[in-house]
Coordinates of C-alpha atoms and ligand atoms in Angstrom, one line a residue:
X22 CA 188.3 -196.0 -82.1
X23 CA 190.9 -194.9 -79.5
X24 CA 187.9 -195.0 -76.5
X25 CA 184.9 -195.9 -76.0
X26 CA 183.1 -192.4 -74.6
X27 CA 184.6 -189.5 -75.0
X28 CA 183.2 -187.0 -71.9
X29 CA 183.6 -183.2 -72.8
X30 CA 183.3 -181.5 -69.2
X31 CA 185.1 -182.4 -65.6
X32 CA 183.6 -181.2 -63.2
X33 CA 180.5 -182.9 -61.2
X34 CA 178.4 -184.2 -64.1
X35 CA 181.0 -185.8 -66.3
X36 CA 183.1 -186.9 -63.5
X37 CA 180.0 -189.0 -62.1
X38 CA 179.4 -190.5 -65.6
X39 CA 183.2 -191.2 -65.9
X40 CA 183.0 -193.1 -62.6
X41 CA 180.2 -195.6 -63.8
X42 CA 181.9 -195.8 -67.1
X43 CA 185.7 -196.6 -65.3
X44 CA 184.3 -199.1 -63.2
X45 CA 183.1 -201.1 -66.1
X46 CA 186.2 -201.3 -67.2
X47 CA 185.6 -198.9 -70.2
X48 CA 187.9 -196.5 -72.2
X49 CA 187.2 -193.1 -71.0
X50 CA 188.7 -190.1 -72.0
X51 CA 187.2 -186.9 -70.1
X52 CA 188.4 -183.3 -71.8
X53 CA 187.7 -180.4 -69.2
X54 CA 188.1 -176.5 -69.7
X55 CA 188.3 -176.2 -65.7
X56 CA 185.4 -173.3 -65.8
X57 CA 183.1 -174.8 -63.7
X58 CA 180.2 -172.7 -63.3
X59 CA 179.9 -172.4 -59.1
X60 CA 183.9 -171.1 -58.9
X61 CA 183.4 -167.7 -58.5
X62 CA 181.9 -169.3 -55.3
X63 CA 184.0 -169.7 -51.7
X64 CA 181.6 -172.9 -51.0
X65 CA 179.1 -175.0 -51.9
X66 CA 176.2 -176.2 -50.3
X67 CA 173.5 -178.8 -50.2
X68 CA 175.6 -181.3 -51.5
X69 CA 175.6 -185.0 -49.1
X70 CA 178.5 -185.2 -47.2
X71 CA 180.5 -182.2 -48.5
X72 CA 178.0 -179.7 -47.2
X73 CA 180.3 -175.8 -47.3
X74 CA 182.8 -177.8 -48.6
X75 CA 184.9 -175.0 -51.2
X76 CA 183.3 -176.2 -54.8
X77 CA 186.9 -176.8 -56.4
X78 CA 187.9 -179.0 -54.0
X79 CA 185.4 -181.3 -54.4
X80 CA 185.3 -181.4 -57.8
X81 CA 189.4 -182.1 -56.8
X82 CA 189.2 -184.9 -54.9
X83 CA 186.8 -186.6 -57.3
X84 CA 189.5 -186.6 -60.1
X85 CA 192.1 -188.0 -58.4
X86 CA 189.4 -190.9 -57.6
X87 CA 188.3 -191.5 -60.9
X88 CA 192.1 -191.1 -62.5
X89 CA 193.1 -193.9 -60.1
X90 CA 190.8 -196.3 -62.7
X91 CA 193.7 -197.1 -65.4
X92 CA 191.2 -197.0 -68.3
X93 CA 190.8 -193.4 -67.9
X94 CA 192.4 -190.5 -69.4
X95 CA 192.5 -187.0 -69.0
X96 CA 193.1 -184.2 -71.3
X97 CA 192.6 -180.1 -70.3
X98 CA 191.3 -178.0 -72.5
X99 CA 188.4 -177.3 -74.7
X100 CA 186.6 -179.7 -77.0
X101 CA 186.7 -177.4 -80.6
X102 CA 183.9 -179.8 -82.2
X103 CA 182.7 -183.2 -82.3
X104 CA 181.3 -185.2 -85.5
X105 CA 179.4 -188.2 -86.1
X106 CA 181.6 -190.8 -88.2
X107 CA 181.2 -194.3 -88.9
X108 CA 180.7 -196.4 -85.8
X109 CA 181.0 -193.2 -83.3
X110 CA 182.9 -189.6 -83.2
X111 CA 185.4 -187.7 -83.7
X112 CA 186.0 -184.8 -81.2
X113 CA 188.2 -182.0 -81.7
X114 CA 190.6 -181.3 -78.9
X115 CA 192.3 -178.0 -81.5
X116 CA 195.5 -177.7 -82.6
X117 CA 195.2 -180.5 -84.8
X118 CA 194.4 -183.1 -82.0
X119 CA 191.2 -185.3 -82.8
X120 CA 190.4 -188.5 -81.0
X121 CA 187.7 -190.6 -81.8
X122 CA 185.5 -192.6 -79.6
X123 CA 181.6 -195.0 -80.2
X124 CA 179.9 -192.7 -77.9
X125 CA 179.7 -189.0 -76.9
X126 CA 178.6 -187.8 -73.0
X127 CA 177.9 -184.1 -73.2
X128 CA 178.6 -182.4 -69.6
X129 CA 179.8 -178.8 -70.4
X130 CA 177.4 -177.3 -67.6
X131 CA 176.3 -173.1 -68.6
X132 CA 177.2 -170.1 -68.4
X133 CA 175.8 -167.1 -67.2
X134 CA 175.2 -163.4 -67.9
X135 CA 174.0 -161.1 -65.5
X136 CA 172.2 -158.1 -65.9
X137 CA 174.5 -155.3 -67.2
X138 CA 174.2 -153.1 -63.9
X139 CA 177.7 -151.6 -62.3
X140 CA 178.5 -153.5 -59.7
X141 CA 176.5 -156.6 -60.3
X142 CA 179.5 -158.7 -61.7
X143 CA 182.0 -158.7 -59.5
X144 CA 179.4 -159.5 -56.8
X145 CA 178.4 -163.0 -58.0
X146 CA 178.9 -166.0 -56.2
X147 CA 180.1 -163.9 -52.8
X148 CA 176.8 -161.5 -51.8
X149 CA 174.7 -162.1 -55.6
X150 CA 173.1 -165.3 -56.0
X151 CA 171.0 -167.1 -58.0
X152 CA 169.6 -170.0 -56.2
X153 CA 168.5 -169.5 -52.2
X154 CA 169.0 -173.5 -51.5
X155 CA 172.5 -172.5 -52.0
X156 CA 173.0 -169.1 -50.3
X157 CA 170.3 -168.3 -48.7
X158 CA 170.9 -170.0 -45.4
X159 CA 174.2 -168.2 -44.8
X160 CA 172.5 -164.7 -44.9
X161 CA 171.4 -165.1 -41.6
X162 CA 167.8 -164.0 -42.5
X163 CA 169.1 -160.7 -43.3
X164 CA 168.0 -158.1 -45.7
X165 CA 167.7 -159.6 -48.9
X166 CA 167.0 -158.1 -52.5
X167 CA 165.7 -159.7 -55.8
X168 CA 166.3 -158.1 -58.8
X169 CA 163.5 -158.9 -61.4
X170 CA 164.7 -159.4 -65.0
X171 CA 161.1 -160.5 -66.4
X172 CA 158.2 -161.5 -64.7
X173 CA 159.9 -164.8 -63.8
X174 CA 161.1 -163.3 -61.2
X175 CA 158.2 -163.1 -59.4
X176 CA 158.9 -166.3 -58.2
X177 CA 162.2 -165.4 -56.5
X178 CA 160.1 -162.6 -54.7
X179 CA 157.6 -165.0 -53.5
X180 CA 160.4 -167.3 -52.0
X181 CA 162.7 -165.3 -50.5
X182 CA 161.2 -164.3 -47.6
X183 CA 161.9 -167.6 -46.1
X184 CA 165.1 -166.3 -46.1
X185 CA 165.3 -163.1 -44.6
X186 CA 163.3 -159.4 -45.2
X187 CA 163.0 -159.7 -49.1
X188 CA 162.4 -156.3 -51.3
X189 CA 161.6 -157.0 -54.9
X190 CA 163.2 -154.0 -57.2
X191 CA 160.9 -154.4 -60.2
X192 CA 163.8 -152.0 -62.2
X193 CA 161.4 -151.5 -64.9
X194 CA 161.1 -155.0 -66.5
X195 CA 157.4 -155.9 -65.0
X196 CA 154.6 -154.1 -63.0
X197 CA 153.3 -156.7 -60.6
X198 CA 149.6 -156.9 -61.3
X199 CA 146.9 -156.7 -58.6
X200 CA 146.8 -160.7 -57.8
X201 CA 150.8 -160.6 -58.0
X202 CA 150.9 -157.9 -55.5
X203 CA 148.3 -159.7 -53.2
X204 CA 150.6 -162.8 -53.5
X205 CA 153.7 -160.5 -52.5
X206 CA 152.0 -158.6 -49.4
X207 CA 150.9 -162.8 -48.2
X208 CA 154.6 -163.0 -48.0
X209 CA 155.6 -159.8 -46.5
X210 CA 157.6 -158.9 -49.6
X211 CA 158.3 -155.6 -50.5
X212 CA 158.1 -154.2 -53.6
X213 CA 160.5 -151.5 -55.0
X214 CA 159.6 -149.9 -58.4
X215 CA 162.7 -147.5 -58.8
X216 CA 165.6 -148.4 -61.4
X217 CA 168.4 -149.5 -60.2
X218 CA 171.5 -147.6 -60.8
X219 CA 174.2 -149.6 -59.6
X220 CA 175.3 -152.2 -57.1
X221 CA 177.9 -151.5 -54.2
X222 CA 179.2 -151.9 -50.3
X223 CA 180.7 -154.5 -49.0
X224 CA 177.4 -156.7 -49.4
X225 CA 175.2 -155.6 -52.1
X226 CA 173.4 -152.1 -51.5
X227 CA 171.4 -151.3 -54.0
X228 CA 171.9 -147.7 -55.3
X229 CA 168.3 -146.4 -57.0
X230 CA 168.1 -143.9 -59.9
X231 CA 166.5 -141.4 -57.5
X232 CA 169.8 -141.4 -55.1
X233 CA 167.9 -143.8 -52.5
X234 CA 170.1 -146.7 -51.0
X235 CA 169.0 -150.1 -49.8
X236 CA 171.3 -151.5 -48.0
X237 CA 171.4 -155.4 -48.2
X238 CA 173.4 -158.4 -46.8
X239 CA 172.3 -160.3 -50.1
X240 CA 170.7 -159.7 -53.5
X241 CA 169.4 -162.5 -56.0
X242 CA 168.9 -162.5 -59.5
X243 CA 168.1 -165.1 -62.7
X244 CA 171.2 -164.7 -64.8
X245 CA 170.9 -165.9 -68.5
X246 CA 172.4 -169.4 -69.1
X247 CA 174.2 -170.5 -72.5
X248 CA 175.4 -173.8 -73.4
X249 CA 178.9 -173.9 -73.3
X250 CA 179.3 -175.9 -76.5
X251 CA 177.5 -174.3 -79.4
X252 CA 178.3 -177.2 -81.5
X253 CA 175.8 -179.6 -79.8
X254 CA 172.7 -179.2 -82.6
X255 CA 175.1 -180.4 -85.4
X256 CA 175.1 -183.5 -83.7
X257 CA 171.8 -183.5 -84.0
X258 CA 170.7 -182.4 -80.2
X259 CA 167.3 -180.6 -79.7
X260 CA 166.9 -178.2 -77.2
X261 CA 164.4 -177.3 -74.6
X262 CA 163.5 -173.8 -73.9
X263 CA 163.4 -173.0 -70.1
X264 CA 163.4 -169.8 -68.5
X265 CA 167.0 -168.8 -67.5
X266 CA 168.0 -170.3 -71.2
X267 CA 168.2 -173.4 -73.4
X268 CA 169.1 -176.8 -72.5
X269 CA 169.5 -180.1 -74.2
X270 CA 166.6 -182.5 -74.1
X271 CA 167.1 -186.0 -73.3
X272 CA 164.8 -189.1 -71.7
X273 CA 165.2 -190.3 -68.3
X274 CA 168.0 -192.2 -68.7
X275 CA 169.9 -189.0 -69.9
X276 CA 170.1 -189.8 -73.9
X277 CA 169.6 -187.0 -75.9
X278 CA 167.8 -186.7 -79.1
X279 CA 170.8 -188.1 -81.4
X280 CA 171.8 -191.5 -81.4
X281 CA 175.0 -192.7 -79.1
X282 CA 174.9 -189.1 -77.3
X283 CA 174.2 -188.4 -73.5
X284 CA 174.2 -185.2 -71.8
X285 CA 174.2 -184.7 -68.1
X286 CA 174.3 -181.8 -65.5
X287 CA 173.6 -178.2 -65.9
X288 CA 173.4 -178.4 -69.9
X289 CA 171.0 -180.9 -69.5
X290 CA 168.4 -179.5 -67.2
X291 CA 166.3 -176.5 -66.6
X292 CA 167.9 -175.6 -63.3
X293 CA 170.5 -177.8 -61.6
X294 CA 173.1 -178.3 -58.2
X295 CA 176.0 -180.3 -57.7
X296 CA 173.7 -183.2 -56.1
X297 CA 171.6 -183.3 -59.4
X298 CA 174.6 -182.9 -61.8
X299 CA 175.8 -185.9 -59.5
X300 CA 173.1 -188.0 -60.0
X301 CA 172.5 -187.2 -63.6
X302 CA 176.2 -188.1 -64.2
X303 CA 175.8 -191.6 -62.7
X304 CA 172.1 -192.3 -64.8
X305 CA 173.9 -190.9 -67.8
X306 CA 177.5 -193.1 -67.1
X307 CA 175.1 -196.5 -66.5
X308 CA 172.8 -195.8 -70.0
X309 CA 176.3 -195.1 -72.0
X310 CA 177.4 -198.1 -70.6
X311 CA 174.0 -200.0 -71.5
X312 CA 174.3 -198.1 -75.1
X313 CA 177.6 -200.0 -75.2
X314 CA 176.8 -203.4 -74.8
X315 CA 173.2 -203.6 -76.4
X316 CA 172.9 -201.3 -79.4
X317 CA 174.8 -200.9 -82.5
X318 CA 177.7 -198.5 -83.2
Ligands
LIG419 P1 180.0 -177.4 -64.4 O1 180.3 -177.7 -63.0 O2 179.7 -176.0 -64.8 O3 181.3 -177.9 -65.2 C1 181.3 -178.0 -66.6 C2 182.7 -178.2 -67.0 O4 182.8 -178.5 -68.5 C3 183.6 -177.0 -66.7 O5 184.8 -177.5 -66.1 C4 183.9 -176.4 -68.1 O6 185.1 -175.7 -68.2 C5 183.9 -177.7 -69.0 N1 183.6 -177.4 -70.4 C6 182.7 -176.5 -71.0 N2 182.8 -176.5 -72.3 C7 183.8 -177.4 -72.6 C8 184.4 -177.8 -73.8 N3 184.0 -177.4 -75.0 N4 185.4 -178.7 -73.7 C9 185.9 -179.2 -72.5 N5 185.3 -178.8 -71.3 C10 184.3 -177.9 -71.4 N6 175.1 -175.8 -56.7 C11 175.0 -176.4 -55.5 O7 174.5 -177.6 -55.5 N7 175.4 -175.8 -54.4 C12 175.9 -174.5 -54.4 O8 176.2 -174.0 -53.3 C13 176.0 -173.9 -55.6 N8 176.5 -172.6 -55.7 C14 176.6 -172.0 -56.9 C15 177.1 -170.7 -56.9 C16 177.2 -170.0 -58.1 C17 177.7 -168.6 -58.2 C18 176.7 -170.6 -59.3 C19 176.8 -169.9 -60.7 C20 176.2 -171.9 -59.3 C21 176.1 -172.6 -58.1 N9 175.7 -173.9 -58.0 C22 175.6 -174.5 -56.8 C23 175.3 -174.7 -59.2 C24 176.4 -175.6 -59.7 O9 177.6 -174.8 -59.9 C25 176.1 -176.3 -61.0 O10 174.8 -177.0 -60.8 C26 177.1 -177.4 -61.3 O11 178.4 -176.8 -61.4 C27 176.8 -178.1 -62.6 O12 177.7 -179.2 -62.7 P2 178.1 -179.6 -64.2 O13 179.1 -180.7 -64.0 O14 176.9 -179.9 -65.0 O15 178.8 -178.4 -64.9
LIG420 MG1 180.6 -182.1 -65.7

């Protein structure tokens, strides 16, 4: 075997398991596509100690700290595949490159898609949002929108108003039912039933089909999430269903459903942060570690 975990994703996650890993004095090889999910982001908050910090620098700094361990190696780019052999894996870097390794750590994070509405795209991470623990704060309780994709989203439009004057735009996906609209008028939310035609302003005005603008300093939506490696079942991961997309399952020690495999971060959890990601990382680099020195290959 050239290592003895192979780590397919760099950023908060896999860097945290790496850590754990390194200072056991274990072979670690980390492959990272460098698409972390938060960069369309200027910073990052709610993480301990590096609260606003910008999200690539931190992710920055913790690289350089764990390449300093010499039983660590780095490669960038995308991990193709990966295979169960005898006594581990082999991963597929492409172009012919395969290393091999007796255990796997999965922390590939999500992606997202966002509601196909003009406007919308270009938006995220800098006036659309997601999660309000992020970006909320900053908006200086503002005018904010949420812009419901399914009846999920009635929970963004219950929350918001913590954050500033919150108008839920229903766009057509669900009609609020009377004890909905009860819970809604508790929090002072209003609700808009008009589609939405497009997104624009320096903010995130919200343009109606009827020609109506609402002008807004900040506008949240659920995007979809997919795993970013659609190779995990053949490795035998099951998924979990949860409602911005699928996610692998594991325990609480962060092994997934197939034998000498760990998964941490985003692609691991219904909803995550860099603090989670963090801490997932660390449970998952301690149980690989554990995997490693009690159970068979
Ligand atoms: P990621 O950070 O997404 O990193 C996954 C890494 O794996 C990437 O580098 C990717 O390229 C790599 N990868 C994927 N597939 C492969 C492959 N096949 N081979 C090799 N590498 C691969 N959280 C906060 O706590 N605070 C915030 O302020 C905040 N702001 C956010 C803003 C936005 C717009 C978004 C979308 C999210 C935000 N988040 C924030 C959430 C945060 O980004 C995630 O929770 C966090 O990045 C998850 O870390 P991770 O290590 O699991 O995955
Ligand atoms: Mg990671």
């Amino acid at each position: 075997m050239n290592f003895d975990v192979v780590i397919v994703g760099g950023s908060y996650a896999g860097i945290s398991a790496g850590l754990q890993l390194a200072r056991a004095r274990r072979k670690v090889l980390v492959v990272d596509a460098g698409e972390r999910r938060n960069r369309f982001a200027a910073q990052s908050h709610g993480f301990l100690g590096q609260d606003g910090r910008e999200p690539g620098a931190i992710a920055a700094e913790a690289r350089v700290q764990l390449e300093c361990y010499p039983s660590v190696a780095w490669v960038e780019g995308r991990a193709e595949g990966a295979r169960r052999i005898e006594g581990g894996f082999t991963v597929d870097l492409g172009n012919g490159r395969v290393k091999t390794a007796r255990r796997l750590v999965l922390a590939a994070g999500v992606s997202d898609s966002l509601p196909d509405i003009p406007g919308l795209r270009e938006r995220w991470g800098r006036s659309v949002f997601h999660c309000p623990y992020c970006h909320g704060y900053e908006l200086e309780q503002g005018r904010i929108g949420v812009l419901a994709v399914s009846e999920h989203s009635i929970h963004h439009g219950l929350m918001l108003p913590d954050w500033g004057t919150t108008t839920l735009f229903t766009n057509g996906v669900f009609v609020p039912d009377a004890e909905q609209l009860r819970q809604l008028a508790v929090r002072g939310t209003t609700v808009e039933p008009a589609l939405v035609r497009e997104i624009r302003g320096e903010r995130a005005d919200v343009v109606l089909e009827d020609g109506r603008v609402v002008a807004l300093d900040g506008l949240f939506t659920m995007p979809r999430t997919s795993l970013q490696i659609p190779w995990v079942e053949q490795l035998g991961c099951e998924l979990d269903a949860g409602p911005m997309g699928a996610f692998i399952r594991t325990d609480a020690m962060k092994q997934t459903t197939a034998r000498g495999v760990f998964a941490c971060g985003d692609i691991a959890r219904a909803a995550g942060s860099v603090a989670l990601s963090v801490g997932d990382g660390a449970m998952a680099g301690a149980a690989t570690h554990r995997s490693l020195m009690f159970e068979a290959d």
